[in-house]
N, CA, C and O of each residue as an XYZ file, in Angstrom:
516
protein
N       0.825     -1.203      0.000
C       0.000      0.000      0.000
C       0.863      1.259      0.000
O       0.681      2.148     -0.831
N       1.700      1.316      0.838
C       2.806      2.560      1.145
C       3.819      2.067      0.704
O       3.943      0.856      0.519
N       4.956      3.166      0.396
C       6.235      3.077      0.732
C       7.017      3.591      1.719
O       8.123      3.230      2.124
N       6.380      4.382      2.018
C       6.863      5.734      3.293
C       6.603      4.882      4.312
O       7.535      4.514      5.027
N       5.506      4.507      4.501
C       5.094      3.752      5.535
C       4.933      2.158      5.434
O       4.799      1.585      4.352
N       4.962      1.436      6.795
C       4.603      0.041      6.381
C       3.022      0.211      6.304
O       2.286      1.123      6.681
N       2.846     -0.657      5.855
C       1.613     -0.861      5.286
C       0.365     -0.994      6.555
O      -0.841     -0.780      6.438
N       0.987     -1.340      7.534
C      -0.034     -1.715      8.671
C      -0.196     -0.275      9.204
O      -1.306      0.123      9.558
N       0.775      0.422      9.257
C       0.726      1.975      9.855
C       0.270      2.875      8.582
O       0.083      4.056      8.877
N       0.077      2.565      7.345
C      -0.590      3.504      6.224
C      -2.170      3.233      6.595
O      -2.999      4.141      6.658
N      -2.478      1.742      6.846
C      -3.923      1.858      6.955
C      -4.447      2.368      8.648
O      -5.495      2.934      8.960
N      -3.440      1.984      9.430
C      -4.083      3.166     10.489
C      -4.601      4.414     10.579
O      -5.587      4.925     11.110
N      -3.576      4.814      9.848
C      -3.978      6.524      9.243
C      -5.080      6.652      8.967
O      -6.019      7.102      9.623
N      -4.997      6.084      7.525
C      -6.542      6.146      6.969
C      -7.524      5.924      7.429
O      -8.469      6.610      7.038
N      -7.810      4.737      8.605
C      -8.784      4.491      9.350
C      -8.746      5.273     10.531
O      -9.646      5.059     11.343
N      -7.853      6.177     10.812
C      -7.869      6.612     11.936
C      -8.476      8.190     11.656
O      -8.985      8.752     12.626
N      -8.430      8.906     10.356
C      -8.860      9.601      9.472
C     -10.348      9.661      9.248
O     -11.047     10.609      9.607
N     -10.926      8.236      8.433
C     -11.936      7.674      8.621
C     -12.844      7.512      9.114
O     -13.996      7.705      8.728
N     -12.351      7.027     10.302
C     -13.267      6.791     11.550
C     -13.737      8.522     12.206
O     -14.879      8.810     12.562
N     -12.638      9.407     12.230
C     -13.131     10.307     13.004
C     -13.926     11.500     12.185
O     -14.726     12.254     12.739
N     -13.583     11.561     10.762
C     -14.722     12.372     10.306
C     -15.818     11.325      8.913
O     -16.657     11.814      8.157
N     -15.483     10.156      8.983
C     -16.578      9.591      8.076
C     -15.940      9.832      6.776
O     -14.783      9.703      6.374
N     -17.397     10.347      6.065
C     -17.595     10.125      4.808
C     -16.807     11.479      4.482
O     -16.169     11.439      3.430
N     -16.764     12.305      4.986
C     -16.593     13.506      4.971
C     -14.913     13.972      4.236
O     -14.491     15.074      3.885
N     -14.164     12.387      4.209
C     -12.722     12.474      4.272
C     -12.662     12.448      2.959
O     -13.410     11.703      2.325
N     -11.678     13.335      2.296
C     -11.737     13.062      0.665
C     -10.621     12.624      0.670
O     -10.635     11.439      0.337
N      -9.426     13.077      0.933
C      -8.288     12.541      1.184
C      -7.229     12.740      2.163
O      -7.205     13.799      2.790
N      -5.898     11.378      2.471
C      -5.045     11.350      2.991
C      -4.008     11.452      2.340
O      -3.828     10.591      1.480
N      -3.043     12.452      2.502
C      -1.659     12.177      2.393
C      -0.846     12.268      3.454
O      -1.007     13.028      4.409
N       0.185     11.359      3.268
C       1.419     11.266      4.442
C       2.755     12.113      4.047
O       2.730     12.078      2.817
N       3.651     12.690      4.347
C       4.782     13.667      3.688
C       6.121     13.457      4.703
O       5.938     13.282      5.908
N       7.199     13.481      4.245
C       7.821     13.975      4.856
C       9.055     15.003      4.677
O       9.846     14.065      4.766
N       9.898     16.106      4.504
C      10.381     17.107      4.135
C      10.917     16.926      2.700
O      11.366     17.802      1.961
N      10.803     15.864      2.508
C      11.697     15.245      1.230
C      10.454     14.620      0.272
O      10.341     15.144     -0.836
N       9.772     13.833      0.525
C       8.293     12.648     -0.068
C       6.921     12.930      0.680
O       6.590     13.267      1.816
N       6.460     12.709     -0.185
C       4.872     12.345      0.430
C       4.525     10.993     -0.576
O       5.033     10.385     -1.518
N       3.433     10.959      0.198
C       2.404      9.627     -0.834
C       0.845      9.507     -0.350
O       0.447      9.378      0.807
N       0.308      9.562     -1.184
C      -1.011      9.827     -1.041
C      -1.899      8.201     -0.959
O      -2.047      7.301     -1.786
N      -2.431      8.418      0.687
C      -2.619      7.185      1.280
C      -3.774      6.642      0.680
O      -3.941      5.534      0.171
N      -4.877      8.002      0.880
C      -6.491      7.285      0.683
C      -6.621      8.841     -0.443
O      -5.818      9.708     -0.786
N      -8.167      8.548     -0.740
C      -8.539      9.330     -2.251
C      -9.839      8.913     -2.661
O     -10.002      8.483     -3.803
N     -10.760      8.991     -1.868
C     -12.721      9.257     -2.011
C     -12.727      8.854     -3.458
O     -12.158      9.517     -4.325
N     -13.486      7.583     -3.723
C     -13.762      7.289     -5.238
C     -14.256      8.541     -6.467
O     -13.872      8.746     -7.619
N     -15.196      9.161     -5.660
C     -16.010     10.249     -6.487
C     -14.672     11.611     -6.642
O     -15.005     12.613     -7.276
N     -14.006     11.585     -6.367
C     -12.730     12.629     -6.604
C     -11.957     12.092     -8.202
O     -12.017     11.010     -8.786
N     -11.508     12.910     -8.420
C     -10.284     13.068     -9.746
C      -8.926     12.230     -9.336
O      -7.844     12.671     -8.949
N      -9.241     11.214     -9.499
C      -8.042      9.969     -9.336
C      -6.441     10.656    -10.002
O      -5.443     10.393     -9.331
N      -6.261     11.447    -11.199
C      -4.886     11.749    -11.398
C      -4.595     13.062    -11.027
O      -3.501     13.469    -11.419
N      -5.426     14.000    -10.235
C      -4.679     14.864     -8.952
C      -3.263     14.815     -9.507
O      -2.935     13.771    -10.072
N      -2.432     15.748     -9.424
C      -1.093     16.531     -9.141
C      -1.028     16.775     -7.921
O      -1.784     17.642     -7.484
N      -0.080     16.067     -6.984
C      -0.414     16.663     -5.575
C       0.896     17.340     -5.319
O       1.275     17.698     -4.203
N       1.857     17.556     -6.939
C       2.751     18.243     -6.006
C       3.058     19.818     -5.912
O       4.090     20.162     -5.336
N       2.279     20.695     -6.406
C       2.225     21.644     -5.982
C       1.568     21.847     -4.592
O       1.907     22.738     -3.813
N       0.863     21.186     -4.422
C       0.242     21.133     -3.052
C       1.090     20.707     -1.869
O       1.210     21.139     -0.722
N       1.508     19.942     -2.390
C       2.284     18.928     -1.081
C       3.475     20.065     -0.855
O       4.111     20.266      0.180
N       3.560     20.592     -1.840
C       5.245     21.683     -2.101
C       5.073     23.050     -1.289
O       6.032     23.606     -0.754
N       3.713     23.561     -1.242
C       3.098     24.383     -0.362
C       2.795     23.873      1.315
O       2.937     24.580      2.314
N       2.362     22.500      1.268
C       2.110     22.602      3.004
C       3.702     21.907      3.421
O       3.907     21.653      4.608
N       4.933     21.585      2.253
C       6.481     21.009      2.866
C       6.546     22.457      3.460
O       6.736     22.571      4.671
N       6.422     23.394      2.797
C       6.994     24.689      2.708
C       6.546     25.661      3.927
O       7.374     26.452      4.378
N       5.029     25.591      4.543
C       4.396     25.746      5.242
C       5.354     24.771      6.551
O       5.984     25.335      7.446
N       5.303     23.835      6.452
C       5.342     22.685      7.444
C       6.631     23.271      8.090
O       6.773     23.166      9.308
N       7.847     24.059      7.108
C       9.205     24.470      8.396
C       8.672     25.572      8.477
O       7.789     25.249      9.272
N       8.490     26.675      8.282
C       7.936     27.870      8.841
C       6.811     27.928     10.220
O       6.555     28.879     10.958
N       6.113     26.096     10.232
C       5.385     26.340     11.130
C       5.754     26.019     12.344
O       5.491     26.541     13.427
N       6.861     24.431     11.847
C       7.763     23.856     12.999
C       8.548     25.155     13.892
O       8.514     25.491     15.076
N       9.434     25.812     12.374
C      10.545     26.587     13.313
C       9.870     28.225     13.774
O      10.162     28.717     14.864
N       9.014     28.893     12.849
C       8.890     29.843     13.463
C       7.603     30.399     14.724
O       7.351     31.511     15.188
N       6.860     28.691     15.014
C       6.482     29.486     16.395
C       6.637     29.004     17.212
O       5.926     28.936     18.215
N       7.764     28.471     16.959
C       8.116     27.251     18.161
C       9.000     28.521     19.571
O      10.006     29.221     19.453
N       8.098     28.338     20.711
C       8.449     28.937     22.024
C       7.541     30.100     21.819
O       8.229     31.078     22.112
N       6.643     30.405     21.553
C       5.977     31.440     21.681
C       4.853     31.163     22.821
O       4.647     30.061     23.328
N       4.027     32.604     23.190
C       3.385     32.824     24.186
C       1.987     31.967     23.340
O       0.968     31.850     24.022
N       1.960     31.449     22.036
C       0.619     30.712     22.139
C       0.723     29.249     22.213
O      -0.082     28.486     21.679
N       1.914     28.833     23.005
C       1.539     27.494     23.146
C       2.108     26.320     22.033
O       2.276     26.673     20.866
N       2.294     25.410     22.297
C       2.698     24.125     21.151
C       1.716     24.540     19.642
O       0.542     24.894     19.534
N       2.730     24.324     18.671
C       1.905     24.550     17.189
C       1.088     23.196     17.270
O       1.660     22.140     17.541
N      -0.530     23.280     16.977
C      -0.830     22.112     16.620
C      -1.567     21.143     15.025
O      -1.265     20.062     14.519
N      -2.410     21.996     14.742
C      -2.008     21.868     13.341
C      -2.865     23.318     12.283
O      -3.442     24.198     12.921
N      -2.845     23.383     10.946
C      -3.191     24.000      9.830
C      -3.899     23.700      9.731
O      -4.032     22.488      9.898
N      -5.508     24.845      9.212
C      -6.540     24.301      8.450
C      -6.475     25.386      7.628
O      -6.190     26.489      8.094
N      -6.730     25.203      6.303
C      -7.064     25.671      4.983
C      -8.856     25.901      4.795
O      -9.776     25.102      4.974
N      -8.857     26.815      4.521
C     -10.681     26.909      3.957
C     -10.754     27.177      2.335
O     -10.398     28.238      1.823
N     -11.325     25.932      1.533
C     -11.386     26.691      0.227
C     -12.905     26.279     -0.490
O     -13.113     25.115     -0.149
N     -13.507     26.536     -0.941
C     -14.567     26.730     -2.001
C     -15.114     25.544     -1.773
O     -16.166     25.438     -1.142
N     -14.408     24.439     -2.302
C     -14.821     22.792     -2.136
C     -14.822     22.232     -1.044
O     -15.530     21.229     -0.955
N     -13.969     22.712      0.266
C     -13.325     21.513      1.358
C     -12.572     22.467      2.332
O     -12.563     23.692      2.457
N     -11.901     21.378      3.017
C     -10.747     21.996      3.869
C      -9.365     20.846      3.716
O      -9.319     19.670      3.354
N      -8.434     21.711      4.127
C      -7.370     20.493      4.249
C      -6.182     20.786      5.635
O      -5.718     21.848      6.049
N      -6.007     19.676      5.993
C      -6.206     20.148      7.625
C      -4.585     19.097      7.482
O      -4.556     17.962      7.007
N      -3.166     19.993      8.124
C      -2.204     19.689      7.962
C      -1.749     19.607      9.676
O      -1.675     20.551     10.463
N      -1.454     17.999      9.957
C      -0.988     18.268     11.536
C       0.199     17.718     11.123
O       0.343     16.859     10.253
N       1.258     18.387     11.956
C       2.745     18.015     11.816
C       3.343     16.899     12.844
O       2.896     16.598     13.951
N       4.384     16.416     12.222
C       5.053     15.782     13.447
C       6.710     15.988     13.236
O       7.068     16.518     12.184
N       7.717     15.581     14.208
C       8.631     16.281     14.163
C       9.272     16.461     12.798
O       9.942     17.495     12.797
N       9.305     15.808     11.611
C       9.547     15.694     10.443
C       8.851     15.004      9.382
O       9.455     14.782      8.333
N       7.870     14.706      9.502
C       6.477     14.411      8.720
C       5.398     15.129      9.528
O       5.288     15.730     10.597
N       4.552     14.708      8.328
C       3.102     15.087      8.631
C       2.009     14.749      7.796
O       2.299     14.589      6.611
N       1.288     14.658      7.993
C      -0.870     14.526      7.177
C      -1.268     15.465      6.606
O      -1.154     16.616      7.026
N      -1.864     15.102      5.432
C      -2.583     15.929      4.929
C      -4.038     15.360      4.403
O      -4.316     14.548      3.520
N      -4.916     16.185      5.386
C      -6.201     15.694      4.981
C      -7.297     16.078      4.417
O      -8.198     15.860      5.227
N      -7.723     16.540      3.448
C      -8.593     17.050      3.278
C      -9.802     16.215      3.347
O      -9.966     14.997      3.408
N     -10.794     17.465      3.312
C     -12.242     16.870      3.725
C     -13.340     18.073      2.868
O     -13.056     19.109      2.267
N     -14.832     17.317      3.164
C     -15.826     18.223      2.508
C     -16.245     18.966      4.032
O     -15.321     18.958      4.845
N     -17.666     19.664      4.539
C     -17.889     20.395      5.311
C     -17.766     20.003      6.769
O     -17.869     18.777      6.813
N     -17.642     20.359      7.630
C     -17.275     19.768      8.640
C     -17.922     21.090      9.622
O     -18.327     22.201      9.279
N     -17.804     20.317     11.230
C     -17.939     21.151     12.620
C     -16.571     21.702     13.183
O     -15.694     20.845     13.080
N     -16.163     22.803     13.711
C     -14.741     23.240     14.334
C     -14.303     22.151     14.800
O     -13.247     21.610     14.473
N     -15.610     21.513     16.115
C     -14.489     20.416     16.850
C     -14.160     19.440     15.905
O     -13.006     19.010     15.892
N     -15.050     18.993     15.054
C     -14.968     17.860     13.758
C     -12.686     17.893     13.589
O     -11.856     16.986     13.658
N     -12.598     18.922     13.436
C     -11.257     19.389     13.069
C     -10.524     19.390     14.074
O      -9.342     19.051     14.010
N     -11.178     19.817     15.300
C     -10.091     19.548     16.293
C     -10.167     18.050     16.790
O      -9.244     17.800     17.565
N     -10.685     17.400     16.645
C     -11.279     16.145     16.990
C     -10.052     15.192     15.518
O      -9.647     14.101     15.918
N      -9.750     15.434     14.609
C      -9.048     15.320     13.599
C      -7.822     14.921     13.750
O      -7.210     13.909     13.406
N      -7.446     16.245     14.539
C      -6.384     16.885     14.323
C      -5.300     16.203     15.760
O      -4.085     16.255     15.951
N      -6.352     15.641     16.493
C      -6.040     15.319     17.471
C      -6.009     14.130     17.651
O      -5.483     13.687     18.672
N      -6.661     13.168     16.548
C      -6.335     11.787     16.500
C      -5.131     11.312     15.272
O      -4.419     10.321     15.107
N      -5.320     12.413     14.652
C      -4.091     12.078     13.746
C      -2.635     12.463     14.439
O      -1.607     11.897     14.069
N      -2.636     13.358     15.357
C      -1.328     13.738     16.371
C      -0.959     12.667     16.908
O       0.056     12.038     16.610
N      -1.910     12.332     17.894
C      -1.458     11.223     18.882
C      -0.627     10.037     17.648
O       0.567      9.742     17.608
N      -1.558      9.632     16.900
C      -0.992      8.505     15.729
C       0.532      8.941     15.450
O       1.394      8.063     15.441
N       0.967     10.646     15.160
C       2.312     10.333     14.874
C       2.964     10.794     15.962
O       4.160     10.965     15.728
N       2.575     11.106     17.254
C       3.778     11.094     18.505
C       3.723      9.841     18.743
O       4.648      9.443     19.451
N       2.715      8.791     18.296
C       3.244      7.309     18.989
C       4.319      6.647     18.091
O       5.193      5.943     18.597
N       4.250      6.885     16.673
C       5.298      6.774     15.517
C       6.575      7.376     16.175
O       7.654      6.814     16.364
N       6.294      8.338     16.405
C       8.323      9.277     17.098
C       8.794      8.857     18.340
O       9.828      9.125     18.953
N       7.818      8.133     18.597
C       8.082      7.174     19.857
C       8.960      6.053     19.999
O       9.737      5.734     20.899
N       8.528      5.303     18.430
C       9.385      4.713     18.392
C      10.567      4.560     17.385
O      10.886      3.568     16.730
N      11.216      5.979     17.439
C      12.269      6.066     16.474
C      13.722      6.088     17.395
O      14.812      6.159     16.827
């Protein structure tokens, strides 16, 4: 299924994705400063997607967010949400990867609720590095 990932930890994601906003998930990608790979992808979506201007925008995003608010008065960075026309795409980091998920309409907590099961998934990954 992956290359980035083993295969048992690509479908966690996705189900862990899945499970917390439903149907609602259009897609997963996994990244890391160098690769991504795009895990899951909602049948009714455009199967040959270009994801790398995208992915090239939230790599690019992803050190500016690590390094520049790291120690500030608001607290641990926890993740990016995007608002656009169609969806959202909701980027949580981990120390050198990260998710990218987009979705169709959703609730705030829907996102924090997201954002917060896809975290835990990769501090338990850096756990065991």
């Amino acid at each position: 299924m992956s290359q980035l990932l083993p295969d048992e930890a690509a479908e966690r994601l996705v189900s862990t994705c899945r499970t917390t906003v439903g149907d609602n998930a259009r897609s997963v990608t996994y990244f890391s400063r160098t690769d991504h790979e795009q895990l899951y992808l909602r049948e009714d979506l455009e199967q040959d997607a270009d994801l790398m201007a995208f992915i090239g925008t939230e790599r690019q995003d992803f050190a500016m967010a690590s390094d520049g608010y790291s120690g500030t008065e608001l607290g641990r960075y926890r993740y990016t949400m995007r608002v656009f026309e169609n969806g959202y795409a909701i980027r949580v980091d981990g120390r050198d990867k990260g998710v990218l998920v987009t979705c169709d309409g959703m609730e705030l907590r829907d996102f924090n609720h997201l954002a917060t099961a896809v975290g835990k998934t990769l501090d338990e990954w850096e756990g065991e590095d």
